[in-house]
């Protein structure tokens, strides 16, 4: 049986992994620690490593894994901005789960939009305290409003369908537009200018880092609502905070945060969190922050476990690695994956 070192384990990760690992001929050693230079030695003696969004797969870690004879890294997520692909190329095959449940993430994006708009979080706290006053809980009809969707991949398109169900007018920006989309593509600038709601569904790349910044926020429609279920660093958080404070941004629903890696998925309720930007952000009544839970549905976790284990089984069987991503794929996001061999 091939041995997998599994980093950043949470109880919900094990449920489907344990159910499916045997039939894939894999044995998993679970660790709660995240992967980084200080913990990479835990992988010594194993055949593969499995990581999540906040593990650090930099050049130092990659060189160590290579030294231990490990040639494959399985990301149990879609995003891959935590991997140094240039350093990995030629050393480590990197496979991921490109799609597990776009519905899980898109539905969470809509949950954030509905909650922040109709102030469900505030109403919940009030009624639990028998405060039945509804002052300050005013929302707006989504029907007829313009939603600007940045990134029209799998999740973005499901989110668009949901928005259409609410009677919203959809505009979108994507450098790789889909044909016969059934919605209107506009430039990034026009999207910022015309949207009542902006929802981010693009990957984090050098081009998309801080796509929401001081300048784009200044150009945005006054009263815009921002939803981000993609990656935290798509937004310059200080700029968003200022725009929330001065009222230019009406509200924000965030499932991700640019400095989340040391905080999210852990319980810090008994400590004083030192991140003042985060502390200020969560103190605002017009912000809802969830800690990267958009993927967390039963269906998504089953698919994540199945695809991760299948990716590894195929690699060990010498099969086609359709979910491999490499330096070239990252440079050229529309890699057709039509080759039968691994990427190098
Ligand atoms: P996808 O690969 O199907 O779609 C991404 C889309 O973004 C593509 O159409 C691509 O052309 C577009 N894009 C690339 N560069 C862009 C740019 N500069 N501006 C605008 N659009 C651009 O990916 P999918 O599955 O829809 O996921 C989207 C993102 O959602 C992931 O990259 C990941 O960061 C995030 N995600 C978050 C989760 C969570 O739990 N919060 C879970 C899963 C994914």
CSV table of C-alpha atoms and ligand atoms in Angstrom, one decimal:
chain,number,residue,atom,x,y,z
A,1,UNK,CA,0.0,0.0,0.0
A,2,UNK,CA,1.3,3.5,-0.8
A,3,UNK,CA,1.6,5.8,2.1
A,4,UNK,CA,0.2,9.3,2.1
A,5,UNK,CA,1.2,12.0,4.6
A,6,UNK,CA,-1.9,14.1,5.1
A,7,UNK,CA,-1.3,17.7,6.4
A,8,UNK,CA,-3.7,20.1,8.1
A,9,UNK,CA,-6.2,17.4,9.0
A,10,UNK,CA,-9.6,18.3,10.5
A,11,UNK,CA,-12.2,15.8,11.7
A,12,UNK,CA,-14.4,16.5,8.6
A,13,UNK,CA,-11.5,15.6,6.3
A,14,UNK,CA,-11.3,12.1,7.6
A,15,UNK,CA,-14.9,11.1,7.1
A,16,UNK,CA,-14.8,10.4,3.4
A,17,UNK,CA,-11.0,9.8,3.1
A,18,UNK,CA,-11.3,6.8,5.6
A,19,UNK,CA,-14.4,5.4,3.7
A,20,UNK,CA,-12.6,5.5,0.3
A,21,UNK,CA,-8.9,5.0,1.0
A,22,UNK,CA,-9.0,1.2,1.1
A,23,UNK,CA,-10.6,0.8,-2.3
A,24,UNK,CA,-7.8,3.0,-3.8
A,25,UNK,CA,-5.0,1.0,-2.2
A,26,UNK,CA,-3.8,3.8,-0.1
A,27,UNK,CA,-2.8,4.2,3.5
A,28,UNK,CA,-3.1,7.7,5.1
A,29,UNK,CA,-1.2,9.1,8.0
A,30,UNK,CA,-3.0,12.2,9.3
A,31,UNK,CA,-1.3,15.2,10.9
A,32,UNK,CA,-2.9,18.3,12.2
A,33,UNK,CA,0.1,20.4,11.4
A,34,UNK,CA,0.2,22.5,8.2
A,35,UNK,CA,2.9,21.7,5.7
A,36,UNK,CA,5.8,24.2,5.8
A,37,UNK,CA,9.6,24.0,6.1
A,38,UNK,CA,9.4,23.0,9.8
A,39,UNK,CA,6.9,20.2,9.3
A,40,UNK,CA,8.0,18.7,6.0
A,41,UNK,CA,10.1,16.1,7.7
A,42,UNK,CA,6.9,14.4,8.8
A,43,UNK,CA,6.5,13.2,5.2
A,44,UNK,CA,9.8,11.3,5.3
A,45,UNK,CA,9.2,7.7,4.3
A,46,UNK,CA,5.9,8.3,2.6
A,47,UNK,CA,5.1,8.1,-1.1
A,48,UNK,CA,2.9,11.2,-1.5
A,49,UNK,CA,1.7,14.2,0.4
A,50,UNK,CA,-1.8,15.7,0.6
A,51,UNK,CA,-2.3,19.3,1.4
A,52,UNK,CA,-5.0,22.0,1.6
A,53,UNK,CA,-5.3,25.7,0.9
A,54,UNK,CA,-3.1,27.1,3.6
A,55,UNK,CA,-0.2,24.7,3.5
A,56,UNK,CA,3.0,26.2,2.2
A,57,UNK,CA,4.5,24.4,-0.8
A,58,UNK,CA,7.5,26.7,-1.5
A,59,UNK,CA,10.9,25.9,-3.0
A,60,UNK,CA,12.4,24.8,0.3
A,61,UNK,CA,9.5,22.4,1.0
A,62,UNK,CA,9.6,21.1,-2.6
A,63,UNK,CA,13.3,20.4,-2.4
A,64,UNK,CA,12.9,18.5,0.9
A,65,UNK,CA,10.1,16.4,-0.5
A,66,UNK,CA,12.2,15.6,-3.6
A,67,UNK,CA,15.1,14.6,-1.3
A,68,UNK,CA,12.7,12.2,0.5
A,69,UNK,CA,11.9,10.6,-2.8
A,70,UNK,CA,8.4,12.0,-3.0
A,71,UNK,CA,7.3,12.8,-6.5
A,72,UNK,CA,3.6,13.7,-6.1
A,73,UNK,CA,1.7,16.2,-4.2
A,74,UNK,CA,-2.1,16.1,-4.0
A,75,UNK,CA,-4.0,19.3,-3.4
A,76,UNK,CA,-7.4,18.5,-1.9
A,77,UNK,CA,-8.8,21.8,-3.2
A,78,UNK,CA,-9.3,23.7,-6.5
A,79,UNK,CA,-7.1,26.7,-5.8
A,80,UNK,CA,-3.3,26.3,-6.1
A,81,UNK,CA,-1.8,29.7,-5.3
A,82,UNK,CA,0.1,28.2,-2.3
A,83,UNK,CA,2.3,26.1,-4.6
A,84,UNK,CA,5.5,27.4,-6.2
A,85,UNK,CA,5.0,25.7,-9.6
A,86,UNK,CA,8.2,27.0,-11.1
A,87,UNK,CA,10.1,25.2,-8.2
A,88,UNK,CA,8.0,22.1,-8.5
A,89,UNK,CA,8.4,21.6,-12.2
A,90,UNK,CA,10.5,18.6,-13.0
A,91,UNK,CA,10.5,17.5,-9.4
A,92,UNK,CA,6.9,17.1,-8.1
A,93,UNK,CA,3.8,16.3,-9.9
A,94,UNK,CA,1.0,18.4,-8.5
A,95,UNK,CA,-2.6,17.2,-8.8
A,96,UNK,CA,-5.7,19.0,-7.6
A,97,UNK,CA,-9.5,18.6,-7.4
A,98,UNK,CA,-10.6,21.0,-10.2
A,99,UNK,CA,-14.3,20.7,-9.4
A,100,UNK,CA,-16.1,19.2,-6.5
A,101,UNK,CA,-19.2,21.1,-6.0
A,102,UNK,CA,-19.4,24.5,-7.7
A,103,UNK,CA,-22.9,24.5,-6.1
A,104,UNK,CA,-21.4,24.5,-2.5
A,105,UNK,CA,-19.4,27.6,-3.2
A,106,UNK,CA,-21.9,29.5,-5.3
A,107,UNK,CA,-24.7,28.8,-2.9
A,108,UNK,CA,-22.5,30.1,0.0
A,109,UNK,CA,-21.8,33.2,-2.0
A,110,UNK,CA,-25.6,33.8,-2.3
A,111,UNK,CA,-26.0,33.0,1.4
A,112,UNK,CA,-23.5,35.7,2.2
A,113,UNK,CA,-25.2,38.2,-0.2
A,114,UNK,CA,-28.7,37.5,1.2
A,115,UNK,CA,-27.5,37.6,4.8
A,116,UNK,CA,-25.5,40.8,4.5
A,117,UNK,CA,-28.2,42.5,2.5
A,118,UNK,CA,-31.2,41.5,4.8
A,119,UNK,CA,-29.0,41.7,7.9
A,120,UNK,CA,-29.9,38.2,9.0
A,121,UNK,CA,-26.9,38.1,11.3
A,122,UNK,CA,-28.1,41.1,13.2
A,123,UNK,CA,-31.7,40.0,13.4
A,124,UNK,CA,-30.6,36.7,14.7
A,125,UNK,CA,-28.7,38.3,17.6
A,126,UNK,CA,-31.6,40.7,18.3
A,127,UNK,CA,-34.4,38.1,18.5
A,128,UNK,CA,-32.3,35.8,20.7
A,129,UNK,CA,-32.3,38.6,23.1
A,130,UNK,CA,-36.0,39.2,22.7
A,131,UNK,CA,-35.3,42.5,20.9
A,132,UNK,CA,-37.9,42.5,18.2
A,133,UNK,CA,-37.1,46.0,16.9
A,134,UNK,CA,-36.4,46.1,13.2
A,135,UNK,CA,-34.8,49.6,12.9
A,136,UNK,CA,-31.5,49.5,11.0
A,137,UNK,CA,-32.3,46.2,9.3
A,138,UNK,CA,-33.3,47.7,5.9
A,139,UNK,CA,-32.2,45.8,2.8
A,140,UNK,CA,-32.8,46.1,-0.9
A,141,UNK,CA,-34.5,43.9,-3.5
A,142,UNK,CA,-32.0,41.8,-5.4
A,143,UNK,CA,-34.6,41.7,-8.2
A,144,UNK,CA,-33.7,44.1,-11.0
A,145,UNK,CA,-30.2,44.9,-9.5
A,146,UNK,CA,-27.0,44.4,-11.5
A,147,UNK,CA,-24.6,41.8,-10.3
A,148,UNK,CA,-21.0,41.8,-11.7
A,149,UNK,CA,-19.4,38.4,-11.7
A,150,UNK,CA,-15.6,38.4,-12.0
A,151,UNK,CA,-14.6,34.9,-13.3
A,152,UNK,CA,-17.1,32.8,-15.2
A,153,UNK,CA,-15.7,29.4,-14.6
A,154,UNK,CA,-17.5,26.6,-12.9
A,155,UNK,CA,-18.5,28.4,-9.7
A,156,UNK,CA,-19.1,31.8,-11.4
A,157,UNK,CA,-21.5,30.3,-13.8
A,158,UNK,CA,-23.5,28.5,-11.1
A,159,UNK,CA,-23.6,31.7,-9.2
A,160,UNK,CA,-24.9,33.5,-12.3
A,161,UNK,CA,-27.7,31.0,-12.7
A,162,UNK,CA,-28.7,31.5,-9.0
A,163,UNK,CA,-28.6,35.3,-9.5
A,164,UNK,CA,-30.8,35.0,-12.6
A,165,UNK,CA,-33.3,33.0,-10.5
A,166,UNK,CA,-33.5,36.1,-8.3
A,167,UNK,CA,-34.2,38.3,-11.3
A,168,UNK,CA,-30.9,40.1,-11.3
A,169,UNK,CA,-29.3,41.6,-14.3
A,170,UNK,CA,-25.9,39.8,-14.8
A,171,UNK,CA,-22.7,41.3,-16.3
A,172,UNK,CA,-19.4,39.5,-16.2
A,173,UNK,CA,-15.7,39.9,-16.7
A,174,UNK,CA,-13.4,37.1,-17.7
A,175,UNK,CA,-10.3,37.2,-20.0
A,176,UNK,CA,-11.4,33.8,-21.3
A,177,UNK,CA,-15.1,34.3,-22.0
A,178,UNK,CA,-17.4,31.3,-22.7
A,179,UNK,CA,-19.3,31.3,-25.9
A,180,UNK,CA,-23.1,31.6,-25.9
A,181,UNK,CA,-23.0,32.4,-22.3
A,182,UNK,CA,-26.5,33.8,-21.9
A,183,UNK,CA,-25.1,36.9,-20.1
A,184,UNK,CA,-23.2,40.0,-21.1
A,185,UNK,CA,-19.4,40.3,-20.9
A,186,UNK,CA,-18.0,43.7,-20.1
A,187,UNK,CA,-14.6,45.1,-19.3
A,188,UNK,CA,-13.4,44.9,-15.7
A,189,UNK,CA,-13.7,48.7,-15.4
A,190,UNK,CA,-17.3,48.7,-16.6
A,191,UNK,CA,-18.2,45.9,-14.3
A,192,UNK,CA,-16.8,47.9,-11.3
A,193,UNK,CA,-18.7,51.0,-12.5
A,194,UNK,CA,-22.1,49.4,-13.1
A,195,UNK,CA,-22.6,46.7,-10.5
A,196,UNK,CA,-24.8,46.9,-7.4
A,197,UNK,CA,-23.2,43.7,-6.3
A,198,UNK,CA,-19.7,42.4,-7.2
A,199,UNK,CA,-18.9,38.7,-6.6
A,200,UNK,CA,-15.4,37.3,-7.1
A,201,UNK,CA,-15.0,33.9,-8.7
A,202,UNK,CA,-11.6,34.1,-10.4
A,203,UNK,CA,-8.4,32.4,-9.2
A,204,UNK,CA,-5.7,34.3,-7.3
A,205,UNK,CA,-2.8,35.1,-9.8
A,206,UNK,CA,-0.3,37.9,-10.0
A,207,UNK,CA,-2.9,39.6,-12.4
A,208,UNK,CA,-5.9,39.2,-10.0
A,209,UNK,CA,-4.1,40.1,-6.8
A,210,UNK,CA,-5.9,43.1,-5.3
A,211,UNK,CA,-8.2,43.3,-8.2
A,212,UNK,CA,-10.4,45.1,-5.7
A,213,UNK,CA,-8.2,48.0,-4.6
A,214,UNK,CA,-8.5,51.7,-3.6
A,215,UNK,CA,-8.8,52.8,-7.3
A,216,UNK,CA,-11.3,50.2,-8.4
A,217,UNK,CA,-13.4,50.8,-5.2
A,218,UNK,CA,-13.4,54.6,-5.9
A,219,UNK,CA,-14.7,53.8,-9.4
A,220,UNK,CA,-17.4,51.4,-8.1
A,221,UNK,CA,-21.0,52.4,-7.7
A,222,UNK,CA,-21.7,54.1,-4.3
A,223,UNK,CA,-23.5,51.5,-2.2
A,224,UNK,CA,-22.0,48.5,-3.9
A,225,UNK,CA,-22.0,45.2,-2.0
A,226,UNK,CA,-18.8,43.0,-2.3
A,227,UNK,CA,-18.9,39.2,-2.0
A,228,UNK,CA,-15.7,37.2,-2.0
A,229,UNK,CA,-15.7,33.4,-1.8
A,230,UNK,CA,-12.6,33.0,-4.0
A,231,UNK,CA,-9.3,34.0,-2.4
A,232,UNK,CA,-8.6,36.7,0.2
A,233,UNK,CA,-5.8,38.5,-1.7
A,234,UNK,CA,-8.1,39.4,-4.5
A,235,UNK,CA,-9.1,42.3,-2.3
A,236,UNK,CA,-6.8,44.9,-0.7
A,237,UNK,CA,-8.4,44.6,2.7
A,238,UNK,CA,-7.3,48.0,4.0
A,239,UNK,CA,-8.8,49.7,1.0
A,240,UNK,CA,-12.1,47.7,1.5
A,241,UNK,CA,-12.1,48.6,5.2
A,242,UNK,CA,-11.8,52.3,4.4
A,243,UNK,CA,-14.6,52.1,1.8
A,244,UNK,CA,-16.8,50.3,4.3
A,245,UNK,CA,-16.1,52.9,6.9
A,246,UNK,CA,-16.9,55.8,4.7
A,247,UNK,CA,-20.0,54.1,3.4
A,248,UNK,CA,-19.0,53.9,-0.3
A,249,UNK,CA,-19.3,50.1,0.1
A,250,UNK,CA,-22.6,49.2,1.6
A,251,UNK,CA,-21.6,45.7,2.8
A,252,UNK,CA,-19.2,42.8,2.4
A,253,UNK,CA,-19.7,39.1,2.6
A,254,UNK,CA,-16.3,37.4,2.8
A,255,UNK,CA,-15.4,33.7,3.1
A,256,UNK,CA,-11.7,34.4,2.6
A,257,UNK,CA,-9.2,36.9,3.9
A,258,UNK,CA,-5.8,37.7,2.6
A,259,UNK,CA,-4.0,37.0,5.9
A,260,UNK,CA,-6.2,34.0,6.7
A,261,UNK,CA,-3.5,31.3,6.6
A,262,UNK,CA,-2.5,31.5,10.3
A,263,UNK,CA,-6.0,32.0,11.5
A,264,UNK,CA,-8.7,30.3,9.6
A,265,UNK,CA,-9.9,26.8,10.5
A,266,UNK,CA,-8.6,27.3,14.1
A,267,UNK,CA,-10.3,28.4,17.3
A,268,UNK,CA,-8.8,31.7,18.7
A,269,UNK,CA,-11.8,32.6,20.8
A,270,UNK,CA,-9.8,32.6,24.0
A,271,UNK,CA,-6.9,34.7,22.7
A,272,UNK,CA,-6.4,38.3,21.6
A,273,UNK,CA,-6.0,38.3,17.8
A,274,UNK,CA,-3.2,40.6,16.8
A,275,UNK,CA,-4.4,41.3,13.3
A,276,UNK,CA,-6.0,44.8,13.7
A,277,UNK,CA,-7.4,44.9,10.2
A,278,UNK,CA,-9.2,41.7,10.7
A,279,UNK,CA,-10.4,42.8,14.1
A,280,UNK,CA,-11.8,46.0,12.7
A,281,UNK,CA,-13.4,44.2,9.8
A,282,UNK,CA,-15.3,41.7,11.9
A,283,UNK,CA,-16.4,44.5,14.2
A,284,UNK,CA,-18.4,46.2,11.4
A,285,UNK,CA,-22.1,45.5,11.4
A,286,UNK,CA,-22.1,45.5,7.6
A,287,UNK,CA,-19.5,42.7,7.2
A,288,UNK,CA,-20.0,39.0,7.5
A,289,UNK,CA,-16.9,36.9,7.6
A,290,UNK,CA,-17.0,33.1,7.4
A,291,UNK,CA,-13.7,31.2,7.7
A,292,UNK,CA,-13.3,29.6,4.3
A,293,UNK,CA,-16.3,27.3,4.7
A,294,UNK,CA,-17.9,27.7,1.3
A,295,UNK,CA,-16.8,24.2,0.2
A,296,UNK,CA,-18.1,22.6,3.3
A,297,UNK,CA,-21.0,20.4,2.2
A,298,UNK,CA,-21.3,16.6,2.4
A,299,UNK,CA,-21.4,16.3,-1.4
A,300,UNK,CA,-18.3,18.4,-1.9
A,301,UNK,CA,-16.3,16.5,0.7
A,302,UNK,CA,-17.2,13.1,-0.8
A,303,UNK,CA,-16.1,14.4,-4.3
A,304,UNK,CA,-12.9,15.9,-2.8
A,305,UNK,CA,-11.9,12.6,-1.2
A,306,UNK,CA,-12.8,10.5,-4.2
A,307,UNK,CA,-10.9,12.8,-6.7
A,308,UNK,CA,-7.8,13.2,-4.5
A,309,UNK,CA,-7.5,9.5,-3.9
A,310,UNK,CA,-8.2,8.7,-7.6
A,311,UNK,CA,-5.6,11.3,-8.7
A,312,UNK,CA,-3.0,9.5,-6.5
A,313,UNK,CA,-4.1,6.0,-7.5
A,314,UNK,CA,-3.7,6.9,-11.2
A,315,UNK,CA,-0.3,8.4,-10.6
A,316,UNK,CA,0.9,5.2,-8.9
A,317,UNK,CA,-0.7,3.1,-11.6
A,318,UNK,CA,1.1,5.2,-14.3
A,319,UNK,CA,-2.2,6.4,-15.7
A,320,UNK,CA,-3.3,9.6,-17.3
A,321,UNK,CA,-3.1,12.6,-14.9
A,322,UNK,CA,-5.9,14.8,-16.2
A,323,UNK,CA,-5.9,16.8,-12.9
A,324,UNK,CA,-2.2,17.6,-13.0
A,325,UNK,CA,-1.2,21.2,-13.0
A,326,UNK,CA,2.2,22.4,-13.8
A,327,UNK,CA,4.2,25.6,-14.5
A,328,UNK,CA,3.0,25.6,-18.1
A,329,UNK,CA,-0.6,25.1,-17.2
A,330,UNK,CA,-0.4,27.9,-14.7
A,331,UNK,CA,1.0,30.2,-17.4
A,332,UNK,CA,-1.6,29.0,-19.8
A,333,UNK,CA,-4.8,28.4,-17.8
A,334,UNK,CA,-6.7,26.8,-20.7
A,335,UNK,CA,-4.3,23.8,-21.0
A,336,UNK,CA,-6.5,21.2,-22.8
A,337,UNK,CA,-4.9,18.3,-20.8
A,338,UNK,CA,-5.0,16.2,-23.9
A,339,UNK,CA,-1.6,14.5,-23.4
A,340,UNK,CA,-1.7,11.0,-22.0
A,341,UNK,CA,1.4,11.2,-19.9
A,342,UNK,CA,2.1,13.3,-16.7
A,343,UNK,CA,3.3,16.9,-17.5
A,344,UNK,CA,7.0,16.1,-17.3
B,1,LIG,P1,-12.5,27.8,-12.7
B,1,LIG,O1,-11.1,27.5,-13.1
B,1,LIG,O2,-13.6,26.9,-13.2
B,1,LIG,O3,-12.9,29.3,-13.1
B,1,LIG,C1,-12.1,30.4,-12.9
B,1,LIG,C2,-12.4,31.4,-13.9
B,1,LIG,O4,-11.7,32.6,-13.6
B,1,LIG,C3,-12.0,31.0,-15.4
B,1,LIG,O5,-13.1,31.2,-16.2
B,1,LIG,C4,-10.9,31.9,-15.7
B,1,LIG,O6,-10.8,32.3,-17.1
B,1,LIG,C5,-11.2,33.2,-14.9
B,1,LIG,N1,-10.1,34.1,-14.7
B,1,LIG,C6,-8.8,33.8,-14.8
B,1,LIG,N2,-8.1,35.0,-14.7
B,1,LIG,C7,-9.0,36.0,-14.5
B,1,LIG,C8,-8.9,37.4,-14.4
B,1,LIG,N3,-7.7,38.0,-14.4
B,1,LIG,N4,-10.1,38.1,-14.3
B,1,LIG,C9,-11.3,37.5,-14.3
B,1,LIG,N5,-11.4,36.1,-14.4
B,1,LIG,C10,-10.3,35.4,-14.6
B,1,LIG,O7,-12.5,27.9,-11.1
B,1,LIG,P2,-13.7,27.6,-10.1
B,1,LIG,O8,-13.9,26.2,-9.8
B,1,LIG,O9,-14.9,28.4,-10.7
B,1,LIG,O10,-13.2,28.3,-8.8
B,1,LIG,C11,-13.0,29.7,-8.8
B,1,LIG,C12,-12.2,30.1,-7.5
B,1,LIG,O11,-13.0,29.8,-6.4
B,1,LIG,C13,-10.9,29.2,-7.3
B,1,LIG,O12,-9.8,29.7,-8.0
B,1,LIG,C14,-10.7,29.3,-5.8
B,1,LIG,O13,-9.8,30.3,-5.5
B,1,LIG,C15,-12.1,29.6,-5.3
B,1,LIG,N6,-12.7,28.5,-4.4
B,1,LIG,C16,-13.0,28.8,-3.1
B,1,LIG,C17,-13.5,27.9,-2.3
B,1,LIG,C18,-14.0,28.2,-0.9
B,1,LIG,O14,-14.3,27.3,-0.1
B,1,LIG,N7,-14.1,29.5,-0.5
B,1,LIG,C19,-13.7,26.5,-2.8
B,1,LIG,C20,-13.3,26.3,-4.2
B,1,LIG,C21,-12.8,27.3,-4.9
